[in-house]
Structures are given as structure tokens and as C-alpha cells.
Amino acid sequence: MTISLDEVKLYLRVDSNEEDELITSFIFMIEELCEGVLRHPLTEFATVPETIKQAILYGVGCLYEQREIADIKAILVFLKSVLFSYRQEEW
């Protein structure tokens, strides 16, 4: 994971461990979406830019807060807008 569970829980203001599995799955999902937008794995960055980290936190936050009604299309539009400058031409 690019961002640790503890970092995400701090961002979400979650103190308990009850939803760690759910939050971890959201982290993996958003990181996968980011890699799709970027067209390369996050592991290729020597240091992941802060913009990408913030995009991941935002995406996880949306999924966590709106888990029943999350608008994936809106999240993707946001990710594409924010990550555009890091995007490669092709895979």
C-alpha cells in the first residue's frame, strides 16, 4: 500500500479497529483506480507525490463516508483531474 492504514484512519478520524478490513479494501481499490488513471503502478515512483497521496485519501474518504451510495464515476472524474499531470501516454 502506498498509504498506510494508520494514515488513512487518521485522515478519516477513525479510532477503533473494527473497520480496518473495510478501510484496507477501500485503500486497495482506490490505489488500483489511481494506477488505471496514471497508466503505471504506484510502485514505479521513487517517492509518491503528495498530490497522489491526497487523491488516495480523498477517494478512500468518499468510499468510507458514502459506502452505500458512493458515486464511483464522480470519484474517477476527480482522480483523472487531479492525477492528469502524472499520467503516462500509455501502459
JSON list of C-alpha atoms in Angstrom, two decimals:
[
{"chain": "A", "resi": 1, "resn": "MET", "atom": "CA", "xyz": [0.00, 0.00, 0.00]},
{"chain": "A", "resi": 2, "resn": "THR", "atom": "CA", "xyz": [1.16, 3.49, -0.83]},
{"chain": "A", "resi": 3, "resn": "ILE", "atom": "CA", "xyz": [-0.55, 4.92, 2.22]},
{"chain": "A", "resi": 4, "resn": "SER", "atom": "CA", "xyz": [-0.71, 3.03, 5.49]},
{"chain": "A", "resi": 5, "resn": "LEU", "atom": "CA", "xyz": [-3.90, 2.05, 7.25]},
{"chain": "A", "resi": 6, "resn": "ASP", "atom": "CA", "xyz": [-2.88, 4.31, 10.17]},
{"chain": "A", "resi": 7, "resn": "GLU", "atom": "CA", "xyz": [-2.51, 7.34, 7.86]},
{"chain": "A", "resi": 8, "resn": "VAL", "atom": "CA", "xyz": [-5.95, 6.72, 6.38]},
{"chain": "A", "resi": 9, "resn": "LYS", "atom": "CA", "xyz": [-7.56, 6.20, 9.78]},
{"chain": "A", "resi": 10, "resn": "LEU", "atom": "CA", "xyz": [-6.06, 9.48, 10.97]},
{"chain": "A", "resi": 11, "resn": "TYR", "atom": "CA", "xyz": [-7.48, 11.22, 7.87]},
{"chain": "A", "resi": 12, "resn": "LEU", "atom": "CA", "xyz": [-10.88, 9.61, 8.45]},
{"chain": "A", "resi": 13, "resn": "ARG", "atom": "CA", "xyz": [-10.73, 10.26, 12.20]},
{"chain": "A", "resi": 14, "resn": "VAL", "atom": "CA", "xyz": [-11.36, 6.59, 12.98]},
{"chain": "A", "resi": 15, "resn": "ASP", "atom": "CA", "xyz": [-10.06, 5.42, 16.36]},
{"chain": "A", "resi": 16, "resn": "SER", "atom": "CA", "xyz": [-11.28, 1.84, 16.55]},
{"chain": "A", "resi": 17, "resn": "ASN", "atom": "CA", "xyz": [-10.02, -1.25, 14.74]},
{"chain": "A", "resi": 18, "resn": "GLU", "atom": "CA", "xyz": [-13.49, -2.57, 13.93]},
{"chain": "A", "resi": 19, "resn": "GLU", "atom": "CA", "xyz": [-13.44, -1.41, 10.30]},
{"chain": "A", "resi": 20, "resn": "ASP", "atom": "CA", "xyz": [-9.77, -1.99, 9.48]},
{"chain": "A", "resi": 21, "resn": "GLU", "atom": "CA", "xyz": [-10.60, -4.68, 6.92]},
{"chain": "A", "resi": 22, "resn": "LEU", "atom": "CA", "xyz": [-13.13, -2.45, 5.17]},
{"chain": "A", "resi": 23, "resn": "ILE", "atom": "CA", "xyz": [-10.80, 0.55, 5.11]},
{"chain": "A", "resi": 24, "resn": "THR", "atom": "CA", "xyz": [-7.92, -1.59, 3.84]},
{"chain": "A", "resi": 25, "resn": "SER", "atom": "CA", "xyz": [-10.10, -2.85, 0.98]},
{"chain": "A", "resi": 26, "resn": "PHE", "atom": "CA", "xyz": [-11.00, 0.76, 0.12]},
{"chain": "A", "resi": 27, "resn": "ILE", "atom": "CA", "xyz": [-7.30, 1.69, 0.07]},
{"chain": "A", "resi": 28, "resn": "PHE", "atom": "CA", "xyz": [-6.52, -1.14, -2.37]},
{"chain": "A", "resi": 29, "resn": "MET", "atom": "CA", "xyz": [-9.50, -0.22, -4.55]},
{"chain": "A", "resi": 30, "resn": "ILE", "atom": "CA", "xyz": [-8.59, 3.47, -4.81]},
{"chain": "A", "resi": 31, "resn": "GLU", "atom": "CA", "xyz": [-4.91, 2.69, -5.40]},
{"chain": "A", "resi": 32, "resn": "GLU", "atom": "CA", "xyz": [-5.95, 0.38, -8.23]},
{"chain": "A", "resi": 33, "resn": "LEU", "atom": "CA", "xyz": [-8.15, 3.11, -9.71]},
{"chain": "A", "resi": 34, "resn": "CYS", "atom": "CA", "xyz": [-5.25, 5.57, -9.44]},
{"chain": "A", "resi": 35, "resn": "GLU", "atom": "CA", "xyz": [-2.93, 3.17, -11.25]},
{"chain": "A", "resi": 36, "resn": "GLY", "atom": "CA", "xyz": [-5.52, 2.86, -14.01]},
{"chain": "A", "resi": 37, "resn": "VAL", "atom": "CA", "xyz": [-5.71, 6.63, -14.36]},
{"chain": "A", "resi": 38, "resn": "LEU", "atom": "CA", "xyz": [-1.92, 7.02, -14.20]},
{"chain": "A", "resi": 39, "resn": "ARG", "atom": "CA", "xyz": [-1.34, 4.07, -16.52]},
{"chain": "A", "resi": 40, "resn": "HIS", "atom": "CA", "xyz": [1.50, 2.75, -14.41]},
{"chain": "A", "resi": 41, "resn": "PRO", "atom": "CA", "xyz": [1.94, 1.18, -10.96]},
{"chain": "A", "resi": 42, "resn": "LEU", "atom": "CA", "xyz": [2.37, 3.42, -7.95]},
{"chain": "A", "resi": 43, "resn": "THR", "atom": "CA", "xyz": [5.45, 1.36, -7.08]},
{"chain": "A", "resi": 44, "resn": "GLU", "atom": "CA", "xyz": [7.29, 2.98, -10.01]},
{"chain": "A", "resi": 45, "resn": "PHE", "atom": "CA", "xyz": [7.53, 6.24, -8.09]},
{"chain": "A", "resi": 46, "resn": "ALA", "atom": "CA", "xyz": [10.70, 6.57, -6.02]},
{"chain": "A", "resi": 47, "resn": "THR", "atom": "CA", "xyz": [8.67, 8.86, -3.77]},
{"chain": "A", "resi": 48, "resn": "VAL", "atom": "CA", "xyz": [4.93, 9.06, -4.31]},
{"chain": "A", "resi": 49, "resn": "PRO", "atom": "CA", "xyz": [3.98, 12.72, -4.86]},
{"chain": "A", "resi": 50, "resn": "GLU", "atom": "CA", "xyz": [1.83, 14.36, -2.21]},
{"chain": "A", "resi": 51, "resn": "THR", "atom": "CA", "xyz": [-0.89, 15.06, -4.80]},
{"chain": "A", "resi": 52, "resn": "ILE", "atom": "CA", "xyz": [-1.29, 11.34, -5.43]},
{"chain": "A", "resi": 53, "resn": "LYS", "atom": "CA", "xyz": [-1.39, 10.60, -1.70]},
{"chain": "A", "resi": 54, "resn": "GLN", "atom": "CA", "xyz": [-4.09, 13.23, -1.23]},
{"chain": "A", "resi": 55, "resn": "ALA", "atom": "CA", "xyz": [-6.08, 11.78, -4.13]},
{"chain": "A", "resi": 56, "resn": "ILE", "atom": "CA", "xyz": [-5.94, 8.35, -2.48]},
{"chain": "A", "resi": 57, "resn": "LEU", "atom": "CA", "xyz": [-7.06, 9.78, 0.86]},
{"chain": "A", "resi": 58, "resn": "TYR", "atom": "CA", "xyz": [-9.91, 11.66, -0.80]},
{"chain": "A", "resi": 59, "resn": "GLY", "atom": "CA", "xyz": [-11.06, 8.55, -2.68]},
{"chain": "A", "resi": 60, "resn": "VAL", "atom": "CA", "xyz": [-10.95, 6.35, 0.39]},
{"chain": "A", "resi": 61, "resn": "GLY", "atom": "CA", "xyz": [-12.80, 9.04, 2.34]},
{"chain": "A", "resi": 62, "resn": "CYS", "atom": "CA", "xyz": [-15.57, 9.13, -0.26]},
{"chain": "A", "resi": 63, "resn": "LEU", "atom": "CA", "xyz": [-15.96, 5.36, -0.23]},
{"chain": "A", "resi": 64, "resn": "TYR", "atom": "CA", "xyz": [-15.89, 5.23, 3.56]},
{"chain": "A", "resi": 65, "resn": "GLU", "atom": "CA", "xyz": [-18.33, 8.07, 4.19]},
{"chain": "A", "resi": 66, "resn": "GLN", "atom": "CA", "xyz": [-20.72, 7.16, 1.37]},
{"chain": "A", "resi": 67, "resn": "ARG", "atom": "CA", "xyz": [-20.24, 3.40, 1.26]},
{"chain": "A", "resi": 68, "resn": "GLU", "atom": "CA", "xyz": [-23.88, 2.70, 0.43]},
{"chain": "A", "resi": 69, "resn": "ILE", "atom": "CA", "xyz": [-24.26, 5.42, -2.21]},
{"chain": "A", "resi": 70, "resn": "ALA", "atom": "CA", "xyz": [-20.71, 6.20, -3.36]},
{"chain": "A", "resi": 71, "resn": "ASP", "atom": "CA", "xyz": [-20.60, 7.70, -6.85]},
{"chain": "A", "resi": 72, "resn": "ILE", "atom": "CA", "xyz": [-17.65, 5.88, -8.45]},
{"chain": "A", "resi": 73, "resn": "LYS", "atom": "CA", "xyz": [-18.00, 7.93, -11.63]},
{"chain": "A", "resi": 74, "resn": "ALA", "atom": "CA", "xyz": [-17.58, 11.17, -9.65]},
{"chain": "A", "resi": 75, "resn": "ILE", "atom": "CA", "xyz": [-14.57, 9.71, -7.83]},
{"chain": "A", "resi": 76, "resn": "LEU", "atom": "CA", "xyz": [-13.00, 8.74, -11.18]},
{"chain": "A", "resi": 77, "resn": "VAL", "atom": "CA", "xyz": [-13.60, 12.22, -12.60]},
{"chain": "A", "resi": 78, "resn": "PHE", "atom": "CA", "xyz": [-11.87, 13.69, -9.55]},
{"chain": "A", "resi": 79, "resn": "LEU", "atom": "CA", "xyz": [-8.94, 11.25, -9.80]},
{"chain": "A", "resi": 80, "resn": "LYS", "atom": "CA", "xyz": [-8.49, 11.95, -13.52]},
{"chain": "A", "resi": 81, "resn": "SER", "atom": "CA", "xyz": [-8.50, 15.70, -12.90]},
{"chain": "A", "resi": 82, "resn": "VAL", "atom": "CA", "xyz": [-6.03, 15.58, -10.03]},
{"chain": "A", "resi": 83, "resn": "LEU", "atom": "CA", "xyz": [-3.70, 12.93, -11.44]},
{"chain": "A", "resi": 84, "resn": "PHE", "atom": "CA", "xyz": [-3.65, 14.12, -15.05]},
{"chain": "A", "resi": 85, "resn": "SER", "atom": "CA", "xyz": [-0.19, 15.69, -14.86]},
{"chain": "A", "resi": 86, "resn": "TYR", "atom": "CA", "xyz": [1.31, 12.36, -13.70]},
{"chain": "A", "resi": 87, "resn": "ARG", "atom": "CA", "xyz": [-0.45, 10.28, -16.34]},
{"chain": "A", "resi": 88, "resn": "GLN", "atom": "CA", "xyz": [1.60, 8.39, -18.94]},
{"chain": "A", "resi": 89, "resn": "GLU", "atom": "CA", "xyz": [0.60, 8.27, -22.61]},
{"chain": "A", "resi": 90, "resn": "GLU", "atom": "CA", "xyz": [0.06, 4.52, -22.47]},
{"chain": "A", "resi": 91, "resn": "TRP", "atom": "CA", "xyz": [0.75, 1.44, -20.37]}
]
